[in-house]
Amino acid sequence: MDHMMELMDHYALDALYEGVSARLEAIGMAAIVPHLVRTALLRQSLSLFFSVAIGGVILYLVTATLSYFLLFDKAVQSHPKYLPNQIQKEISLAVPSIFGMSALTLPIFLLDVRGYAKFYRNVDDYGIPYMIFTVFFFLLFTDGLIYCIHRALHWPWLYKNIHKPHHRWVVCTPYASHAFAPADGVAQSLPYHLYGFLFPMHSVLWVVMFVVVNCWTVSIHDGNHFSDSTFINTEAHHAVHHTDFNYNYGQFTTIFDRLGGSYRLPVHLRPKGQKFADEGVDPSAAVSTAAETSAKSSAKGSSKTSAKGSSKGSSKGSKKSRASKKNE
């Protein structure tokens, strides 16, 4: 990201901050000007936040819109679980979330531009073969960690409080790709950031992979069938995740779902008529239903206990009354 910031500074931001600095000096706020030089924390924070947030929104809207008009199977909009005004709702959740995610990941980007990551700029430092290896290792490494994080997000408390908004979309459109809570998005993006702090990676290649990852995220939500592969985590696999919830957590491949016992074949690849007992069961709804059932049982038990107590009290009172009359 430091390389990208240098390019943005050179072609746009230097002139912008110079104009802002001149204006601040003119109104007697010159003390802020030293914080607007390239190496200042305030300037880097402002530049990173707005470039990542605005760039993220543009990338999301452009890729999702292209996918919607060129690839998306619009027949799914007649599905009974397709929500009224769903696309508007997806965008309304995604755009603010991208700004929220940009704020939450700002410290990571600051560490990067301040030289704490292992990014390099000269291809000759590690050579072309290493760059090719990096692409595949990056995908494998992040796929494994995202699997673990995504599966953890389906634990009842995390699912209900963080991940559930994304599962509001049982039948997805490309705009559902980034329609989740900020904390959810940050959690699942951490492996991409972590990679650059653990392994050397060309700085431009990381940005390219980050764009590719975002495009892939759109593609697995667009309903456009492109492969019958049982190795690649296709849109058909991810559709199963949105309908059956506790399966197909992977991002790029099905490797870790197979290892973790959470792999489920897409509907069109299953034996004809095969059904599962937990198809379409929302885990948080199951937890909620169990809690409600427990509460109702408890209430019934209390009611019965109270009724028995009242009945016994009434019976005792009646016996005492009859005994008193006999004595008279």
PDB file of N, CA and C in Angstrom, residues 164-238:
ATOM      1  N   LYS A 164     -24.845 -12.703  11.127  1.00  0.00           N
ATOM      2  CA  LYS A 164     -26.210 -12.933  10.638  1.00  0.00           C
ATOM      3  C   LYS A 164     -26.682 -11.938   9.569  1.00  0.00           C
ATOM      4  N   PRO A 165     -26.318 -10.640   9.638  1.00  0.00           N
ATOM      5  CA  PRO A 165     -26.784  -9.719   8.585  1.00  0.00           C
ATOM      6  C   PRO A 165     -26.465 -10.191   7.174  1.00  0.00           C
ATOM      7  N   HIS A 166     -25.311 -10.871   7.005  1.00  0.00           N
ATOM      8  CA  HIS A 166     -24.959 -11.337   5.660  1.00  0.00           C
ATOM      9  C   HIS A 166     -25.846 -12.498   5.229  1.00  0.00           C
ATOM     10  N   HIS A 167     -26.374 -13.253   6.184  1.00  0.00           N
ATOM     11  CA  HIS A 167     -27.237 -14.376   5.838  1.00  0.00           C
ATOM     12  C   HIS A 167     -28.701 -13.966   5.712  1.00  0.00           C
ATOM     13  N   ARG A 168     -28.917 -12.685   5.777  1.00  0.00           N
ATOM     14  CA  ARG A 168     -30.262 -12.192   5.463  1.00  0.00           C
ATOM     15  C   ARG A 168     -30.580 -12.483   3.997  1.00  0.00           C
ATOM     16  N   TRP A 169     -29.517 -12.549   3.206  1.00  0.00           N
ATOM     17  CA  TRP A 169     -29.670 -12.794   1.769  1.00  0.00           C
ATOM     18  C   TRP A 169     -29.552 -14.286   1.520  1.00  0.00           C
ATOM     19  N   VAL A 170     -30.666 -14.995   1.568  1.00  0.00           N
ATOM     20  CA  VAL A 170     -30.670 -16.440   1.309  1.00  0.00           C
ATOM     21  C   VAL A 170     -30.475 -16.682  -0.177  1.00  0.00           C
ATOM     22  N   VAL A 171     -31.116 -15.879  -0.986  1.00  0.00           N
ATOM     23  CA  VAL A 171     -30.899 -15.875  -2.424  1.00  0.00           C
ATOM     24  C   VAL A 171     -30.131 -14.592  -2.737  1.00  0.00           C
ATOM     25  N   CYS A 172     -28.910 -14.734  -3.214  1.00  0.00           N
ATOM     26  CA  CYS A 172     -28.014 -13.571  -3.326  1.00  0.00           C
ATOM     27  C   CYS A 172     -28.047 -12.919  -4.705  1.00  0.00           C
ATOM     28  N   THR A 173     -27.652 -11.655  -4.716  1.00  0.00           N
ATOM     29  CA  THR A 173     -27.317 -10.943  -5.950  1.00  0.00           C
ATOM     30  C   THR A 173     -25.852 -10.533  -5.810  1.00  0.00           C
ATOM     31  N   PRO A 174     -25.213 -10.042  -6.860  1.00  0.00           N
ATOM     32  CA  PRO A 174     -23.816  -9.606  -6.738  1.00  0.00           C
ATOM     33  C   PRO A 174     -23.628  -8.531  -5.667  1.00  0.00           C
ATOM     34  N   TYR A 175     -24.660  -7.759  -5.388  1.00  0.00           N
ATOM     35  CA  TYR A 175     -24.551  -6.685  -4.399  1.00  0.00           C
ATOM     36  C   TYR A 175     -24.520  -7.217  -2.965  1.00  0.00           C
ATOM     37  N   ALA A 176     -24.852  -8.513  -2.791  1.00  0.00           N
ATOM     38  CA  ALA A 176     -24.783  -9.123  -1.456  1.00  0.00           C
ATOM     39  C   ALA A 176     -23.339  -9.424  -1.062  1.00  0.00           C
ATOM     40  N   SER A 177     -22.427  -9.380  -2.028  1.00  0.00           N
ATOM     41  CA  SER A 177     -21.037  -9.782  -1.801  1.00  0.00           C
ATOM     42  C   SER A 177     -20.375  -9.034  -0.651  1.00  0.00           C
ATOM     43  N   HIS A 178     -20.675  -7.744  -0.512  1.00  0.00           N
ATOM     44  CA  HIS A 178     -20.060  -6.942   0.550  1.00  0.00           C
ATOM     45  C   HIS A 178     -21.096  -6.453   1.566  1.00  0.00           C
ATOM     46  N   ALA A 179     -22.287  -7.041   1.517  1.00  0.00           N
ATOM     47  CA  ALA A 179     -23.362  -6.613   2.421  1.00  0.00           C
ATOM     48  C   ALA A 179     -23.285  -7.393   3.721  1.00  0.00           C
ATOM     49  N   PHE A 180     -22.381  -6.972   4.593  1.00  0.00           N
ATOM     50  CA  PHE A 180     -22.247  -7.584   5.913  1.00  0.00           C
ATOM     51  C   PHE A 180     -21.820  -6.526   6.910  1.00  0.00           C
ATOM     52  N   ALA A 181     -21.841  -6.859   8.169  1.00  0.00           N
ATOM     53  CA  ALA A 181     -21.446  -5.921   9.224  1.00  0.00           C
ATOM     54  C   ALA A 181     -19.955  -5.627   9.116  1.00  0.00           C
ATOM     55  N   PRO A 182     -19.506  -4.408   9.475  1.00  0.00           N
ATOM     56  CA  PRO A 182     -18.082  -4.067   9.390  1.00  0.00           C
ATOM     57  C   PRO A 182     -17.170  -5.055  10.112  1.00  0.00           C
ATOM     58  N   ALA A 183     -17.555  -5.481  11.317  1.00  0.00           N
ATOM     59  CA  ALA A 183     -16.720  -6.417  12.080  1.00  0.00           C
ATOM     60  C   ALA A 183     -16.580  -7.753  11.350  1.00  0.00           C
ATOM     61  N   ASP A 184     -17.637  -8.168  10.662  1.00  0.00           N
ATOM     62  CA  ASP A 184     -17.626  -9.399   9.875  1.00  0.00           C
ATOM     63  C   ASP A 184     -16.614  -9.273   8.732  1.00  0.00           C
ATOM     64  N   GLY A 185     -16.707  -8.168   8.005  1.00  0.00           N
ATOM     65  CA  GLY A 185     -15.802  -7.950   6.880  1.00  0.00           C
ATOM     66  C   GLY A 185     -14.349  -7.872   7.310  1.00  0.00           C
ATOM     67  N   VAL A 186     -14.091  -7.185   8.416  1.00  0.00           N
ATOM     68  CA  VAL A 186     -12.723  -7.055   8.925  1.00  0.00           C
ATOM     69  C   VAL A 186     -12.183  -8.421   9.331  1.00  0.00           C
ATOM     70  N   ALA A 187     -12.989  -9.196  10.038  1.00  0.00           N
ATOM     71  CA  ALA A 187     -12.546 -10.519  10.493  1.00  0.00           C
ATOM     72  C   ALA A 187     -12.117 -11.388   9.312  1.00  0.00           C
ATOM     73  N   GLN A 188     -12.920 -11.374   8.237  1.00  0.00           N
ATOM     74  CA  GLN A 188     -12.615 -12.233   7.100  1.00  0.00           C
ATOM     75  C   GLN A 188     -11.557 -11.647   6.165  1.00  0.00           C
ATOM     76  N   SER A 189     -11.203 -10.378   6.361  1.00  0.00           N
ATOM     77  CA  SER A 189     -10.136  -9.778   5.545  1.00  0.00           C
ATOM     78  C   SER A 189      -8.780  -9.848   6.236  1.00  0.00           C
ATOM     79  N   LEU A 190      -8.755 -10.188   7.519  1.00  0.00           N
ATOM     80  CA  LEU A 190      -7.497 -10.223   8.278  1.00  0.00           C
ATOM     81  C   LEU A 190      -6.427 -11.116   7.639  1.00  0.00           C
ATOM     82  N   PRO A 191      -6.773 -12.297   7.103  1.00  0.00           N
ATOM     83  CA  PRO A 191      -5.724 -13.123   6.487  1.00  0.00           C
ATOM     84  C   PRO A 191      -4.979 -12.426   5.346  1.00  0.00           C
ATOM     85  N   TYR A 192      -5.685 -11.595   4.555  1.00  0.00           N
ATOM     86  CA  TYR A 192      -5.026 -10.884   3.457  1.00  0.00           C
ATOM     87  C   TYR A 192      -3.992  -9.900   3.993  1.00  0.00           C
ATOM     88  N   HIS A 193      -4.330  -9.236   5.079  1.00  0.00           N
ATOM     89  CA  HIS A 193      -3.403  -8.286   5.686  1.00  0.00           C
ATOM     90  C   HIS A 193      -2.258  -9.006   6.390  1.00  0.00           C
ATOM     91  N   LEU A 194      -2.610 -10.083   7.089  1.00  0.00           N
ATOM     92  CA  LEU A 194      -1.611 -10.827   7.849  1.00  0.00           C
ATOM     93  C   LEU A 194      -0.520 -11.381   6.934  1.00  0.00           C
ATOM     94  N   TYR A 195      -0.905 -11.796   5.737  1.00  0.00           N
ATOM     95  CA  TYR A 195       0.065 -12.396   4.808  1.00  0.00           C
ATOM     96  C   TYR A 195       1.252 -11.462   4.583  1.00  0.00           C
ATOM     97  N   GLY A 196       0.990 -10.172   4.381  1.00  0.00           N
ATOM     98  CA  GLY A 196       2.048  -9.215   4.086  1.00  0.00           C
ATOM     99  C   GLY A 196       2.991  -8.950   5.241  1.00  0.00           C
ATOM    100  N   PHE A 197       2.589  -9.335   6.449  1.00  0.00           N
ATOM    101  CA  PHE A 197       3.457  -9.169   7.613  1.00  0.00           C
ATOM    102  C   PHE A 197       4.253 -10.439   7.919  1.00  0.00           C
ATOM    103  N   LEU A 198       3.852 -11.553   7.294  1.00  0.00           N
ATOM    104  CA  LEU A 198       4.533 -12.822   7.544  1.00  0.00           C
ATOM    105  C   LEU A 198       5.449 -13.249   6.408  1.00  0.00           C
ATOM    106  N   PHE A 199       5.054 -12.925   5.168  1.00  0.00           N
ATOM    107  CA  PHE A 199       5.806 -13.410   4.004  1.00  0.00           C
ATOM    108  C   PHE A 199       6.116 -12.254   3.042  1.00  0.00           C
ATOM    109  N   PRO A 200       7.301 -12.268   2.435  1.00  0.00           N
ATOM    110  CA  PRO A 200       7.619 -11.234   1.439  1.00  0.00           C
ATOM    111  C   PRO A 200       6.659 -11.310   0.252  1.00  0.00           C
ATOM    112  N   MET A 201       6.175 -10.155  -0.189  1.00  0.00           N
ATOM    113  CA  MET A 201       5.245 -10.108  -1.326  1.00  0.00           C
ATOM    114  C   MET A 201       5.436  -8.787  -2.053  1.00  0.00           C
ATOM    115  N   HIS A 202       5.450  -8.834  -3.365  1.00  0.00           N
ATOM    116  CA  HIS A 202       5.594  -7.602  -4.145  1.00  0.00           C
ATOM    117  C   HIS A 202       4.401  -6.698  -3.857  1.00  0.00           C
ATOM    118  N   SER A 203       4.671  -5.428  -3.597  1.00  0.00           N
ATOM    119  CA  SER A 203       3.612  -4.508  -3.174  1.00  0.00           C
ATOM    120  C   SER A 203       2.510  -4.347  -4.219  1.00  0.00           C
ATOM    121  N   VAL A 204       2.898  -4.310  -5.496  1.00  0.00           N
ATOM    122  CA  VAL A 204       1.890  -4.168  -6.561  1.00  0.00           C
ATOM    123  C   VAL A 204       1.078  -5.453  -6.682  1.00  0.00           C
ATOM    124  N   LEU A 205       1.753  -6.593  -6.539  1.00  0.00           N
ATOM    125  CA  LEU A 205       1.044  -7.875  -6.628  1.00  0.00           C
ATOM    126  C   LEU A 205      -0.002  -7.979  -5.524  1.00  0.00           C
ATOM    127  N   TRP A 206       0.311  -7.470  -4.319  1.00  0.00           N
ATOM    128  CA  TRP A 206      -0.668  -7.523  -3.225  1.00  0.00           C
ATOM    129  C   TRP A 206      -1.914  -6.718  -3.586  1.00  0.00           C
ATOM    130  N   VAL A 207      -1.730  -5.538  -4.160  1.00  0.00           N
ATOM    131  CA  VAL A 207      -2.879  -4.714  -4.549  1.00  0.00           C
ATOM    132  C   VAL A 207      -3.694  -5.421  -5.627  1.00  0.00           C
ATOM    133  N   VAL A 208      -2.995  -6.038  -6.594  1.00  0.00           N
ATOM    134  CA  VAL A 208      -3.682  -6.776  -7.657  1.00  0.00           C
ATOM    135  C   VAL A 208      -4.495  -7.922  -7.064  1.00  0.00           C
ATOM    136  N   MET A 209      -3.896  -8.659  -6.130  1.00  0.00           N
ATOM    137  CA  MET A 209      -4.594  -9.779  -5.505  1.00  0.00           C
ATOM    138  C   MET A 209      -5.774  -9.292  -4.671  1.00  0.00           C
ATOM    139  N   PHE A 210      -5.630  -8.136  -4.041  1.00  0.00           N
ATOM    140  CA  PHE A 210      -6.721  -7.581  -3.251  1.00  0.00           C
ATOM    141  C   PHE A 210      -7.920  -7.257  -4.150  1.00  0.00           C
ATOM    142  N   VAL A 211      -7.639  -6.725  -5.340  1.00  0.00           N
ATOM    143  CA  VAL A 211      -8.709  -6.441  -6.305  1.00  0.00           C
ATOM    144  C   VAL A 211      -9.334  -7.749  -6.795  1.00  0.00           C
ATOM    145  N   VAL A 212      -8.479  -8.721  -7.102  1.00  0.00           N
ATOM    146  CA  VAL A 212      -8.964 -10.029  -7.569  1.00  0.00           C
ATOM    147  C   VAL A 212      -9.866 -10.683  -6.520  1.00  0.00           C
ATOM    148  N   VAL A 213      -9.445 -10.617  -5.260  1.00  0.00           N
ATOM    149  CA  VAL A 213     -10.226 -11.194  -4.163  1.00  0.00           C
ATOM    150  C   VAL A 213     -11.611 -10.550  -4.097  1.00  0.00           C
ATOM    151  N   ASN A 214     -11.672  -9.233  -4.240  1.00  0.00           N
ATOM    152  CA  ASN A 214     -12.962  -8.544  -4.212  1.00  0.00           C
ATOM    153  C   ASN A 214     -13.835  -8.948  -5.395  1.00  0.00           C
ATOM    154  N   CYS A 215     -13.225  -9.105  -6.568  1.00  0.00           N
ATOM    155  CA  CYS A 215     -13.989  -9.549  -7.737  1.00  0.00           C
ATOM    156  C   CYS A 215     -14.484 -10.979  -7.546  1.00  0.00           C
ATOM    157  N   TRP A 216     -13.645 -11.824  -6.945  1.00  0.00           N
ATOM    158  CA  TRP A 216     -14.047 -13.209  -6.672  1.00  0.00           C
ATOM    159  C   TRP A 216     -15.222 -13.247  -5.697  1.00  0.00           C
ATOM    160  N   THR A 217     -15.168 -12.383  -4.692  1.00  0.00           N
ATOM    161  CA  THR A 217     -16.249 -12.326  -3.702  1.00  0.00           C
ATOM    162  C   THR A 217     -17.572 -11.977  -4.385  1.00  0.00           C
ATOM    163  N   VAL A 218     -17.527 -11.074  -5.353  1.00  0.00           N
ATOM    164  CA  VAL A 218     -18.728 -10.741  -6.128  1.00  0.00           C
ATOM    165  C   VAL A 218     -19.170 -11.959  -6.929  1.00  0.00           C
ATOM    166  N   SER A 219     -18.211 -12.639  -7.547  1.00  0.00           N
ATOM    167  CA  SER A 219     -18.551 -13.736  -8.463  1.00  0.00           C
ATOM    168  C   SER A 219     -19.235 -14.913  -7.763  1.00  0.00           C
ATOM    169  N   ILE A 220     -18.906 -15.169  -6.498  1.00  0.00           N
ATOM    170  CA  ILE A 220     -19.542 -16.313  -5.823  1.00  0.00           C
ATOM    171  C   ILE A 220     -20.910 -15.948  -5.243  1.00  0.00           C
ATOM    172  N   HIS A 221     -21.327 -14.705  -5.484  1.00  0.00           N
ATOM    173  CA  HIS A 221     -22.672 -14.295  -5.062  1.00  0.00           C
ATOM    174  C   HIS A 221     -23.577 -13.975  -6.257  1.00  0.00           C
ATOM    175  N   ASP A 222     -23.083 -14.158  -7.482  1.00  0.00           N
ATOM    176  CA  ASP A 222     -23.866 -13.677  -8.634  1.00  0.00           C
ATOM    177  C   ASP A 222     -24.774 -14.724  -9.259  1.00  0.00           C
ATOM    178  N   GLY A 223     -24.715 -15.980  -8.755  1.00  0.00           N
ATOM    179  CA  GLY A 223     -25.616 -17.007  -9.272  1.00  0.00           C
ATOM    180  C   GLY A 223     -25.294 -17.468 -10.671  1.00  0.00           C
ATOM    181  N   ASN A 224     -24.165 -17.006 -11.235  1.00  0.00           N
ATOM    182  CA  ASN A 224     -23.804 -17.391 -12.597  1.00  0.00           C
ATOM    183  C   ASN A 224     -22.971 -18.670 -12.561  1.00  0.00           C
ATOM    184  N   HIS A 225     -23.545 -19.752 -13.047  1.00  0.00           N
ATOM    185  CA  HIS A 225     -22.868 -21.048 -12.990  1.00  0.00           C
ATOM    186  C   HIS A 225     -21.738 -21.087 -14.015  1.00  0.00           C
ATOM    187  N   PHE A 226     -20.492 -21.261 -13.535  1.00  0.00           N
ATOM    188  CA  PHE A 226     -19.369 -21.265 -14.472  1.00  0.00           C
ATOM    189  C   PHE A 226     -18.548 -22.554 -14.424  1.00  0.00           C
ATOM    190  N   SER A 227     -18.831 -23.437 -13.472  1.00  0.00           N
ATOM    191  CA  SER A 227     -18.037 -24.657 -13.399  1.00  0.00           C
ATOM    192  C   SER A 227     -18.736 -25.710 -12.547  1.00  0.00           C
ATOM    193  N   ASP A 228     -18.520 -26.988 -12.922  1.00  0.00           N
ATOM    194  CA  ASP A 228     -19.010 -28.103 -12.117  1.00  0.00           C
ATOM    195  C   ASP A 228     -17.902 -28.642 -11.214  1.00  0.00           C
ATOM    196  N   SER A 229     -16.813 -27.880 -11.089  1.00  0.00           N
ATOM    197  CA  SER A 229     -15.684 -28.325 -10.278  1.00  0.00           C
ATOM    198  C   SER A 229     -16.101 -28.560  -8.830  1.00  0.00           C
ATOM    199  N   THR A 230     -15.584 -29.628  -8.264  1.00  0.00           N
ATOM    200  CA  THR A 230     -15.813 -29.871  -6.834  1.00  0.00           C
ATOM    201  C   THR A 230     -14.574 -29.480  -6.023  1.00  0.00           C
ATOM    202  N   PHE A 231     -13.587 -28.898  -6.704  1.00  0.00           N
ATOM    203  CA  PHE A 231     -12.370 -28.414  -6.045  1.00  0.00           C
ATOM    204  C   PHE A 231     -12.449 -26.901  -5.826  1.00  0.00           C
ATOM    205  N   ILE A 232     -12.923 -26.185  -6.840  1.00  0.00           N
ATOM    206  CA  ILE A 232     -13.071 -24.731  -6.726  1.00  0.00           C
ATOM    207  C   ILE A 232     -14.352 -24.426  -5.963  1.00  0.00           C
ATOM    208  N   ASN A 233     -14.283 -23.443  -5.092  1.00  0.00           N
ATOM    209  CA  ASN A 233     -15.481 -23.005  -4.366  1.00  0.00           C
ATOM    210  C   ASN A 233     -16.284 -22.084  -5.286  1.00  0.00           C
ATOM    211  N   THR A 234     -17.160 -22.681  -6.073  1.00  0.00           N
ATOM    212  CA  THR A 234     -17.915 -21.921  -7.067  1.00  0.00           C
ATOM    213  C   THR A 234     -19.106 -21.211  -6.425  1.00  0.00           C
ATOM    214  N   GLU A 235     -19.818 -20.470  -7.280  1.00  0.00           N
ATOM    215  CA  GLU A 235     -21.018 -19.787  -6.782  1.00  0.00           C
ATOM    216  C   GLU A 235     -22.079 -20.800  -6.344  1.00  0.00           C
ATOM    217  N   ALA A 236     -22.046 -22.004  -6.947  1.00  0.00           N
ATOM    218  CA  ALA A 236     -22.998 -23.057  -6.555  1.00  0.00           C
ATOM    219  C   ALA A 236     -22.687 -23.566  -5.148  1.00  0.00           C
ATOM    220  N   HIS A 237     -21.406 -23.681  -4.813  1.00  0.00           N
ATOM    221  CA  HIS A 237     -21.019 -24.082  -3.458  1.00  0.00           C
ATOM    222  C   HIS A 237     -21.425 -23.014  -2.447  1.00  0.00           C
ATOM    223  N   HIS A 238     -21.189 -21.762  -2.813  1.00  0.00           N
ATOM    224  CA  HIS A 238     -21.497 -20.693  -1.862  1.00  0.00           C
ATOM    225  C   HIS A 238     -23.013 -20.501  -1.716  1.00  0.00           C
TER     226      HIS A 238
END
